[in-house]
Short mmCIF file of C-alpha atoms in Angstrom, two decimals:
data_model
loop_
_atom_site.label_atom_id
_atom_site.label_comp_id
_atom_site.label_asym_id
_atom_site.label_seq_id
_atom_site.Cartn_x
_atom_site.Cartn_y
_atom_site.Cartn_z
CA UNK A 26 35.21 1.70 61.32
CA UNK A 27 33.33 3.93 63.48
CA UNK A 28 32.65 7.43 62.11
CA UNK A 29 31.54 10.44 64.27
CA UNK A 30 28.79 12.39 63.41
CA UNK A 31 31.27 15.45 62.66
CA UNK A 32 32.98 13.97 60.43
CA UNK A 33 30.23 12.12 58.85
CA UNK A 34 29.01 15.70 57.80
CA UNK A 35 31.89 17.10 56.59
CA UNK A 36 32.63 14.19 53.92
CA UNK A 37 28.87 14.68 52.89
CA UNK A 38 29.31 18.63 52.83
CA UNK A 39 32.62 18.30 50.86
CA UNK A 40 30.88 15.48 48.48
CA UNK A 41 28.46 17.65 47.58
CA UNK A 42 30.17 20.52 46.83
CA UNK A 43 32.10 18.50 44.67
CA UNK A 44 29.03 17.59 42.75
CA UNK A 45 27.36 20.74 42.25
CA UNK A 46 30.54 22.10 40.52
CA UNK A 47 30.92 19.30 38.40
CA UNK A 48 27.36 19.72 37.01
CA UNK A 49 28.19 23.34 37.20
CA UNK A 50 30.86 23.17 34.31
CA UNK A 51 28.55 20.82 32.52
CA UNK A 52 25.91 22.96 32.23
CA UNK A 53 27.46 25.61 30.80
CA UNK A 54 30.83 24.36 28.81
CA UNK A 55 32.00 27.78 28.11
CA UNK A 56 32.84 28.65 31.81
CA UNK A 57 35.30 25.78 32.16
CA UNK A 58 36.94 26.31 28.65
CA UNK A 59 37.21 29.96 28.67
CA UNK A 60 35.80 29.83 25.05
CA UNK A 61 36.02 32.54 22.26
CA UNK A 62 32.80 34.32 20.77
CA UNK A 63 32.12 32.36 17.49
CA UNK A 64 33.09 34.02 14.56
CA UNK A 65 29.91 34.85 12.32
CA UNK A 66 29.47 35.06 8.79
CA UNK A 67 28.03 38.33 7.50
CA UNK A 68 24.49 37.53 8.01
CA UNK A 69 21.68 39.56 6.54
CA UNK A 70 19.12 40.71 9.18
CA UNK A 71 16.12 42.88 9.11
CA UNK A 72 13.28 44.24 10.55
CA UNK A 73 10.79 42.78 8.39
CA UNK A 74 12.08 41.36 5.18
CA UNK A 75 9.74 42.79 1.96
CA UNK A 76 10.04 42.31 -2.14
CA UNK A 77 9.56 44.49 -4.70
CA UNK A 78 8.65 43.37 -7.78
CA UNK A 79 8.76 45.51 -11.16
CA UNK A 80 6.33 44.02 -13.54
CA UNK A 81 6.87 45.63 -16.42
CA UNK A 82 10.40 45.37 -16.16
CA UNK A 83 9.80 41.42 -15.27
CA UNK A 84 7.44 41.25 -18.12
CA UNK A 85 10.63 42.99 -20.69
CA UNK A 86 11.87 39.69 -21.63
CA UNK A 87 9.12 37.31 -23.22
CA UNK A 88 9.01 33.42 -21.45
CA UNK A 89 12.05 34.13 -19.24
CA UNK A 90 12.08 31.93 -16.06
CA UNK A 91 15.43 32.64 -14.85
CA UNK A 92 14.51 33.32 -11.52
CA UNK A 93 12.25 29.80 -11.31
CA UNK A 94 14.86 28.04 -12.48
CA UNK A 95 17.17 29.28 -9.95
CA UNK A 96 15.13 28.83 -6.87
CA UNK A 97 13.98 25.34 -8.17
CA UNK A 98 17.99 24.26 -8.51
CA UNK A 99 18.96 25.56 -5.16
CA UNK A 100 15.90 24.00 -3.26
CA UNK A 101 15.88 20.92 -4.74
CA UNK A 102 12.59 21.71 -5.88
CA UNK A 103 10.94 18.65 -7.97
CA UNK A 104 9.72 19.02 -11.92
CA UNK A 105 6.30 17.38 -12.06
CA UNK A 106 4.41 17.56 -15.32
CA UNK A 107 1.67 16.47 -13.92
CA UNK A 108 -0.67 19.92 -12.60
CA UNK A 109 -2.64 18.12 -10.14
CA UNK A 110 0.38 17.14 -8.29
CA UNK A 111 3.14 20.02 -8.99
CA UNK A 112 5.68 21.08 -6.81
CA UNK A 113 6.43 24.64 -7.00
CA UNK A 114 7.54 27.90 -4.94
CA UNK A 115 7.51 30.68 -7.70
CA UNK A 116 6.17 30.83 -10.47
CA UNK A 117 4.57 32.99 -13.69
CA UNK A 118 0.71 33.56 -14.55
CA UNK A 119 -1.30 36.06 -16.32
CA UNK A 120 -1.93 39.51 -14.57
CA UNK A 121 -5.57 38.93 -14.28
CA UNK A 122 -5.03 35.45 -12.51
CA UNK A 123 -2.49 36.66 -9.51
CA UNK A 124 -4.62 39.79 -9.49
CA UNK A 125 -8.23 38.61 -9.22
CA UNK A 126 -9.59 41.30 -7.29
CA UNK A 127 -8.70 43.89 -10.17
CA UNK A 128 -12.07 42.74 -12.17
CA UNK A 129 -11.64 45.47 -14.58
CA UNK A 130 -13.34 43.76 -17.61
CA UNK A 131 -11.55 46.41 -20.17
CA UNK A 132 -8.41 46.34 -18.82
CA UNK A 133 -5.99 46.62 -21.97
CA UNK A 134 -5.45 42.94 -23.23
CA UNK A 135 -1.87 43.38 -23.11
CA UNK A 136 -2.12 43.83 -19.19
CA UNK A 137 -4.30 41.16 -18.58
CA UNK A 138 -2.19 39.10 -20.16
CA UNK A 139 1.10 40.38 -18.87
CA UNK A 140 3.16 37.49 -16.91
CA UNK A 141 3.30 38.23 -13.64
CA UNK A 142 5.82 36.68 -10.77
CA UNK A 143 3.49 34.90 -8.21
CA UNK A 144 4.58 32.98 -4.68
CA UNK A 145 4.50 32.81 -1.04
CA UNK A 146 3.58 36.63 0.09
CA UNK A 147 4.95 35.97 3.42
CA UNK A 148 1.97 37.92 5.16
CA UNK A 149 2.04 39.76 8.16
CA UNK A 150 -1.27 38.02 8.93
CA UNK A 151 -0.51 34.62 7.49
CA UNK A 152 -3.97 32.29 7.80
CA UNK A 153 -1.46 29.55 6.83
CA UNK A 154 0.17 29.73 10.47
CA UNK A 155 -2.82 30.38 12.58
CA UNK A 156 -4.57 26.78 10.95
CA UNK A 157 -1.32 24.57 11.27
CA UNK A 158 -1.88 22.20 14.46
CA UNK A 159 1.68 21.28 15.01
CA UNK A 160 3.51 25.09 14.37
CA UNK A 161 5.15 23.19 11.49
CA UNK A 162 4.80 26.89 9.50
CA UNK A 163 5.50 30.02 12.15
CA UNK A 164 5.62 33.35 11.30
CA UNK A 165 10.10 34.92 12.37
CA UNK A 166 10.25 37.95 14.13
CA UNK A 167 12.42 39.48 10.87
CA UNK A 168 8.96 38.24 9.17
CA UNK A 169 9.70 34.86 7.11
CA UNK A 170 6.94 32.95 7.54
CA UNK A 171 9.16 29.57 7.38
CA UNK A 172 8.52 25.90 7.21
CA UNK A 173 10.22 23.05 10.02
CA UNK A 174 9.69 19.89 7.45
CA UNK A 175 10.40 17.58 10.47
CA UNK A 176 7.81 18.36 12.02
CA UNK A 177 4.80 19.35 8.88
CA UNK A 178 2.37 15.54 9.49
CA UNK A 179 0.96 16.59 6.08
CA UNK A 180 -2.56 17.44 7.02
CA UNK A 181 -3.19 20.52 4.60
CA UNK A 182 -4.98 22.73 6.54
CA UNK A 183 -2.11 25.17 5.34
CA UNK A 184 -3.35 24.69 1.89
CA UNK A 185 -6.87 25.64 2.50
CA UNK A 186 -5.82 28.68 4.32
CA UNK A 187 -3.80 29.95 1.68
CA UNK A 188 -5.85 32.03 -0.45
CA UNK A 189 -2.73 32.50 -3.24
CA UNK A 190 -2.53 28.99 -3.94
CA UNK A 191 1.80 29.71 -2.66
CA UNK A 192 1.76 26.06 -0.94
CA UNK A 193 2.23 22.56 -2.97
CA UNK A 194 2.09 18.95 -0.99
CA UNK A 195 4.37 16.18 -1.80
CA UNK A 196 2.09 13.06 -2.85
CA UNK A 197 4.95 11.32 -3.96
CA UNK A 198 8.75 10.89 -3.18
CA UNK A 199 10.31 14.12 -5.02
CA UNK A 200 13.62 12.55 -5.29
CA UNK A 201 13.25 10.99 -8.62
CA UNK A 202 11.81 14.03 -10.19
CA UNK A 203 14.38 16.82 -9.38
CA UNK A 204 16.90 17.40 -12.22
CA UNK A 205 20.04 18.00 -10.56
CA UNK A 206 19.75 17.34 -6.77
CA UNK A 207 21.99 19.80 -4.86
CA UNK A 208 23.68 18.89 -1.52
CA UNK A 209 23.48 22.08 -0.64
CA UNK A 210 19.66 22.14 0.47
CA UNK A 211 17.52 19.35 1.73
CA UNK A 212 15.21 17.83 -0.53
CA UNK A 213 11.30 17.07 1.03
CA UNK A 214 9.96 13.86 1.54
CA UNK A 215 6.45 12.32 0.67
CA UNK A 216 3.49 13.68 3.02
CA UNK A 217 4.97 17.01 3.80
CA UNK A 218 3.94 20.47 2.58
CA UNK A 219 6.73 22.66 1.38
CA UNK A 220 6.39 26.55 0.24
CA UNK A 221 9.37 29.69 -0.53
CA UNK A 222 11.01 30.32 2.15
CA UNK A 223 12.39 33.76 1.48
CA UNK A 224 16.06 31.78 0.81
CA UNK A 225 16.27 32.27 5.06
CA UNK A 226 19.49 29.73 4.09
CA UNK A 227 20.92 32.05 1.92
CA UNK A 228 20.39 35.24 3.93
CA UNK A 229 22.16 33.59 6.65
CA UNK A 230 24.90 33.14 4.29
CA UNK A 231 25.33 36.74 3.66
CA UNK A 232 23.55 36.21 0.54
CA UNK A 233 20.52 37.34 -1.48
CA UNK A 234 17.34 35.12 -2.47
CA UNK A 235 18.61 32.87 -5.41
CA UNK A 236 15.70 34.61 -7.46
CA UNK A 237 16.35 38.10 -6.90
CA UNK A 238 20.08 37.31 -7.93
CA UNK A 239 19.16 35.42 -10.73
CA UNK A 240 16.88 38.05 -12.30
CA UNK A 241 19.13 39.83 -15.34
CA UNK A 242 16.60 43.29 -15.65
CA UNK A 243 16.58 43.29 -11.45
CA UNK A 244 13.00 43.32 -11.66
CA UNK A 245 13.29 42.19 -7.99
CA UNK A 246 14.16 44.36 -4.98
CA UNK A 247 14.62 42.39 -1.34
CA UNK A 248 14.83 44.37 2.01
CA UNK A 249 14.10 45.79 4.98
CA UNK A 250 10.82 47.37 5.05
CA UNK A 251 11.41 49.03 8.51
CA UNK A 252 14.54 50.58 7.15
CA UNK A 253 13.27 53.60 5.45
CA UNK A 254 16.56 54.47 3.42
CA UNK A 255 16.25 50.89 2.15
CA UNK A 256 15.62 49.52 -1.89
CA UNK A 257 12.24 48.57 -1.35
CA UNK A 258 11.20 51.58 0.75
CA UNK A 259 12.69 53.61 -2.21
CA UNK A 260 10.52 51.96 -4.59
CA UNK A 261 7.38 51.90 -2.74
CA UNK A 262 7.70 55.58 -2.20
CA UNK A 263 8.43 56.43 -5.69
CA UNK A 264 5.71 54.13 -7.38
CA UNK A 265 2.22 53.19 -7.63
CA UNK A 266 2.06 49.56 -5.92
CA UNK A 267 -0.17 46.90 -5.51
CA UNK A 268 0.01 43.15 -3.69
CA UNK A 269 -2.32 40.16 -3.98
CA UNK A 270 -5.71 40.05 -2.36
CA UNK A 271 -5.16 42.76 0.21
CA UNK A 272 -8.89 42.62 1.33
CA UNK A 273 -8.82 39.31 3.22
CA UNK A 274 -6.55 41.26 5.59
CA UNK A 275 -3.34 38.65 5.42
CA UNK A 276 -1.32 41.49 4.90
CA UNK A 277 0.78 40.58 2.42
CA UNK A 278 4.43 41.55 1.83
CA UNK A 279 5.38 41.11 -1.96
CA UNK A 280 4.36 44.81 -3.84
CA UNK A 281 3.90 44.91 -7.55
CA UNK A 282 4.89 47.73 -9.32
CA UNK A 283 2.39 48.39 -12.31
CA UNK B 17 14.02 -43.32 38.80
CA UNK B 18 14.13 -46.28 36.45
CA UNK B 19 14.86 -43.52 33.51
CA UNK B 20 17.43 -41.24 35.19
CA UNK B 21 20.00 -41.71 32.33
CA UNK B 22 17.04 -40.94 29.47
CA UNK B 23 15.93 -37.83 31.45
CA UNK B 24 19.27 -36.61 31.92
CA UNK B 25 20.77 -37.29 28.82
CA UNK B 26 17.38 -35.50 27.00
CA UNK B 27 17.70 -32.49 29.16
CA UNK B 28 21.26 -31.95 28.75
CA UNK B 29 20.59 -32.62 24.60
CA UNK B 30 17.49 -29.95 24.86
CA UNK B 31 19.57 -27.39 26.91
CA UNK B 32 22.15 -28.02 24.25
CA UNK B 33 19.89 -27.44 21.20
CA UNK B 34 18.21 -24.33 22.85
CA UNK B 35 21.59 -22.05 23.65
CA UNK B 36 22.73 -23.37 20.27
CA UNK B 37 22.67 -20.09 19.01
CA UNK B 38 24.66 -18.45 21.62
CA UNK B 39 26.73 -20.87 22.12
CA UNK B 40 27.63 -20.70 18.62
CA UNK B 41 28.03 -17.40 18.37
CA UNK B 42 29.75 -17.13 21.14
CA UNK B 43 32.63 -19.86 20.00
CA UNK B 44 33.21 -18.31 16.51
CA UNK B 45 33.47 -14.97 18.52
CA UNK B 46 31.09 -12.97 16.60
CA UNK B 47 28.96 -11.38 19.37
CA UNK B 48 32.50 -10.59 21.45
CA UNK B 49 33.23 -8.35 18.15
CA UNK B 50 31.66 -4.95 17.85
CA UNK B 51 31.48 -3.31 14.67
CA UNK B 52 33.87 -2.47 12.44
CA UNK B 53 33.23 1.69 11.76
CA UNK B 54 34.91 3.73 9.19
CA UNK B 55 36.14 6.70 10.95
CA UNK B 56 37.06 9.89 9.90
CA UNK B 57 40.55 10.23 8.68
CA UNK B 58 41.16 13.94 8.57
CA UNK B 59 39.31 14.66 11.88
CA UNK B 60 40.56 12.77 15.59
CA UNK B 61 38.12 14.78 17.48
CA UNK B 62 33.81 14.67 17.14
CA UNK B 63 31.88 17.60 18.44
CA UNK B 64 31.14 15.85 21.62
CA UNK B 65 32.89 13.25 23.86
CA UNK B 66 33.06 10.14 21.78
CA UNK B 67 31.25 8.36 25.03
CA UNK B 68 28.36 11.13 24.77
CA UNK B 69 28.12 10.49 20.88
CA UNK B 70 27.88 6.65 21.48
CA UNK B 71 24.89 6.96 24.20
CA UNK B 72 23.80 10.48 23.08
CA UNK B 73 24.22 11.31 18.99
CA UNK B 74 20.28 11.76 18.69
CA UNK B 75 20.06 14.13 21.50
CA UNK B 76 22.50 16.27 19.48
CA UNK B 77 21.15 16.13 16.00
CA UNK B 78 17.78 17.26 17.83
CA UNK B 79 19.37 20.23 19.23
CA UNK B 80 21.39 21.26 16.02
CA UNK B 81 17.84 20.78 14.29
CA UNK B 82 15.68 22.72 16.44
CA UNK B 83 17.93 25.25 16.95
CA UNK B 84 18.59 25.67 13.11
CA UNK B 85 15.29 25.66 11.51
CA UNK B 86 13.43 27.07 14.81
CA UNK B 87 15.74 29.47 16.56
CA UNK B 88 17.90 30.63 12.88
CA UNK B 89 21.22 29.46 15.17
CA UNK B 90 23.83 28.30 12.39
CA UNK B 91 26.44 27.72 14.82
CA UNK B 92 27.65 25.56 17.58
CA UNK B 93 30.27 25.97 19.74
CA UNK B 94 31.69 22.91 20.90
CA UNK B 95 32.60 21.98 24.63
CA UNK B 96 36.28 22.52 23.61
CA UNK B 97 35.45 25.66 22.08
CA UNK B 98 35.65 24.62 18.91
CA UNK B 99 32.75 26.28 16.45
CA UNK B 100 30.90 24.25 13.63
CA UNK B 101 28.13 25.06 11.15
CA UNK B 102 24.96 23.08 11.83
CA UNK B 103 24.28 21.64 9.30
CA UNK B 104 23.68 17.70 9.31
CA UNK B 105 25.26 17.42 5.26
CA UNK B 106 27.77 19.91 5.50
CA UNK B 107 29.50 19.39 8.16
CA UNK B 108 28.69 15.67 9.65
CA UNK B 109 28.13 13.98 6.52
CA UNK B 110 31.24 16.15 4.11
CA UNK B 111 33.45 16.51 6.85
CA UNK B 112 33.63 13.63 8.87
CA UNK B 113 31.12 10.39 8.17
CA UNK B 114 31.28 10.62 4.45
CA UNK B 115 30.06 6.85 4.20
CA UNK B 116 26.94 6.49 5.86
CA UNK B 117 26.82 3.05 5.12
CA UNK B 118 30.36 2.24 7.03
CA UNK B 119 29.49 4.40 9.75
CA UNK B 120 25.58 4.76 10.96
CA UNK B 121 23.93 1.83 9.27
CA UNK B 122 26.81 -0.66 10.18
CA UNK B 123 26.02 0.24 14.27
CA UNK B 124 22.99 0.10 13.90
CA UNK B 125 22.31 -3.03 12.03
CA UNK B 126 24.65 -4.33 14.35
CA UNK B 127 22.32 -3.38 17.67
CA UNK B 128 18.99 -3.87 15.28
CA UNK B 129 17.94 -0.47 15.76
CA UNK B 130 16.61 1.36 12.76
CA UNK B 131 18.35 4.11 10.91
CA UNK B 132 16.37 7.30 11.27
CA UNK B 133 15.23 8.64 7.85
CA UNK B 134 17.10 11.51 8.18
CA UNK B 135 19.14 10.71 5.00
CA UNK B 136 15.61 10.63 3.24
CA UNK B 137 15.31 14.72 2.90
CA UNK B 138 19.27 15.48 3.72
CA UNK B 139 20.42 14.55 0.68
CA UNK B 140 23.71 12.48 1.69
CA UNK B 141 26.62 14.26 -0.71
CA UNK B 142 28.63 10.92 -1.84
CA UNK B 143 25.03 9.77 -3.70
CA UNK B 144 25.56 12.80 -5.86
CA UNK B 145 29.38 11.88 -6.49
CA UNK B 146 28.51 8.90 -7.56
CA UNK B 147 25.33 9.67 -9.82
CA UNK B 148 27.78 12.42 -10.80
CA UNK B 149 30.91 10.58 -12.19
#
């Protein structure tokens, strides 16, 4: 079969035009369905998430861990007796160890003493981001500073950086040492560094942190710290606060009311 | 050519002892057979073309990751407009592939690739049923 130059160009032209659409609707699958916009669960967003945290009224009922427990159960979080090799994203110590700075020798013992709520500060400035050589740990525009596990190679630099001790390493499989694994959240695997994560699961849920709900004398207040009609603005405004280590400039964004 | 019949006869017994294996397999039909895969029974349809899933699964659990934990997408609207939560327990694992062992492992034991260890941090729901009961 002999074919003319003519025609020979218009069965490319056509062929190709063919092909181009076809990739066309491939590339973006909603033109060629006519698609619907998702429907969205209520999601909580903010400017720049923040906690408040009322000591005293944290302090009102003696070796409560309510809030622990509950953040522990929903992430999965391992119980390790063993200090050198803990897990754990919140926890309780004495005022004058989560407040080192505030060296006031005479402090009333009953302060220094005082149990106070201590984890990741989720810093405006967090030194844990800028060391981490594969952005395992980034800071979210609404704030978080938040954790990809897939891709943490366990190298601890995070660890060094971060001056409230708010990060734990997995030396072992945590598996076997969680109580009641939940399906709910992943668990962590050996190697890998894991840390709070502000419940960023939960909030795209609609729902508050577990601890915050948790917490029977709402000693904890979660929100927006851009929104000035908001809890924690409220509280800030109408109290004396303080947060961990402000002098080495990370910014921190947990306030204690004292 | 004094030994034709000797060379002959040993080449056509070493030709026969080296494709034994294939041969064998081949007669009791095993490598004809693919896999046997439990499938869903309450869904017919996967979030992709079952041809993409086949060649393509990975590519797809990458995206649902990245854009999950990275972008804060929870999500994703299939190409038949269809939407699903990402989420690689909730909704692959509790709503369709509830036995990972019938479904993943069983392909890929069968073409000798590897599971990922994905099932090593997402906690695969039918272990708690059972530790459970």
């Amino acid at each position: 079969m002999i074919i003319s130059r003519k025609r020979f160009l218009q069965v490319t032209g056509a062929s190709l035009l063919v092909a181009a659409g076809e990739s066309r609707t491939r590339a973006f699958p909603g033109l060629a369905q006519g698609e619907a916009p998702a429907l969205r669960a209520a999601e909580l967003k903010a400017g720049r998430w923040a906690m408040v945290i009322d000591v005293a009224k944290c302090a009102r009922e003696e070796g409560c861990t309510l809030c622990v427990d509950a953040c522990h159960a929903t992430h999965n979080v391992p119980a390790i007796g063993d200090r050198a090799r803990e897990v754990k994203w919140i926890w309780k110590d004495s005022f004058h160890k989560v407040f080192p700075d505030q060296e006031n020798e005479y402090l009333a013992a009953e302060i220094r003493e005082t149990p106070v709520l201590a984890f990741c500060n989720h810093c405006d400035n967090p030194p844990c981001v800028r060391v981490c050589p594969t952005q395992a740990t980034w800071k979210r525009e609404d704030g978080i500073v938040m954790m990809d596990w897939h891709r943490c190679i366990g190298c601890r630099y995070c660890m060094a950086a971060c001056p409230y001790g708010s990060r734990s390493f997995n030396w072992a499989d945590p598996k076997p040492h969680v109580q009641k694994l939940t399906a709910a959240f992943p668990t962590r695997t050996k190697g890998v560094v894991e840390k709070c994560t502000f419940c960023e699961d939960r909030l795209g849920k609609g729902q508050l942190p577990a601890c915050v709900e948790a917490c029977p004398e709402k000693a904890m207040a979660f929100g927006d710290l851009l929104d000035p009609r908001s809890l924690v603005r409220e509280l800030l405004g109408s109290k004396y606060s303080i947060r961990r280590r402000p002098e080495l400039g990370t910014k921190p964004e947990i306030y204690y009311l004292v | 050519m004094r030994d034709q019949g000797l060379i002959i006869g040993g080449l056509a017994v070493f030709l026969g002892l080296i494709t034994f294996p294939i041969t064998y397999n081949v007669m009791s039909g095993k490598t004809s057979e693919p896999p046997k895969l439990q499938l869903p029974a309450a869904e017919k349809q996967c979030v992709a073309p079952i041809e993409y899933m086949k060649a393509s699964h990975m590519k797809l659990l990458f995206q649902w990751r990245d854009e999950r934990v990275r972008q804060g997408v929870r999500t994703y609207t299939a190409y038949d407009g269809k939407t699903y939560t990402i989420s690689f327990t909730g909704t692959c694992l509790s709503q369709c592939h509830t036995d990972k062992a019938e479904f993943c492992d069983r392909c890929h034991n069968y073409v000798g690739i590897r599971t990922p260890n994905c099932t090593d941090c997402h906690v695969d729901p039918k272990l708690i049923q059972r530790s459970g009961e």
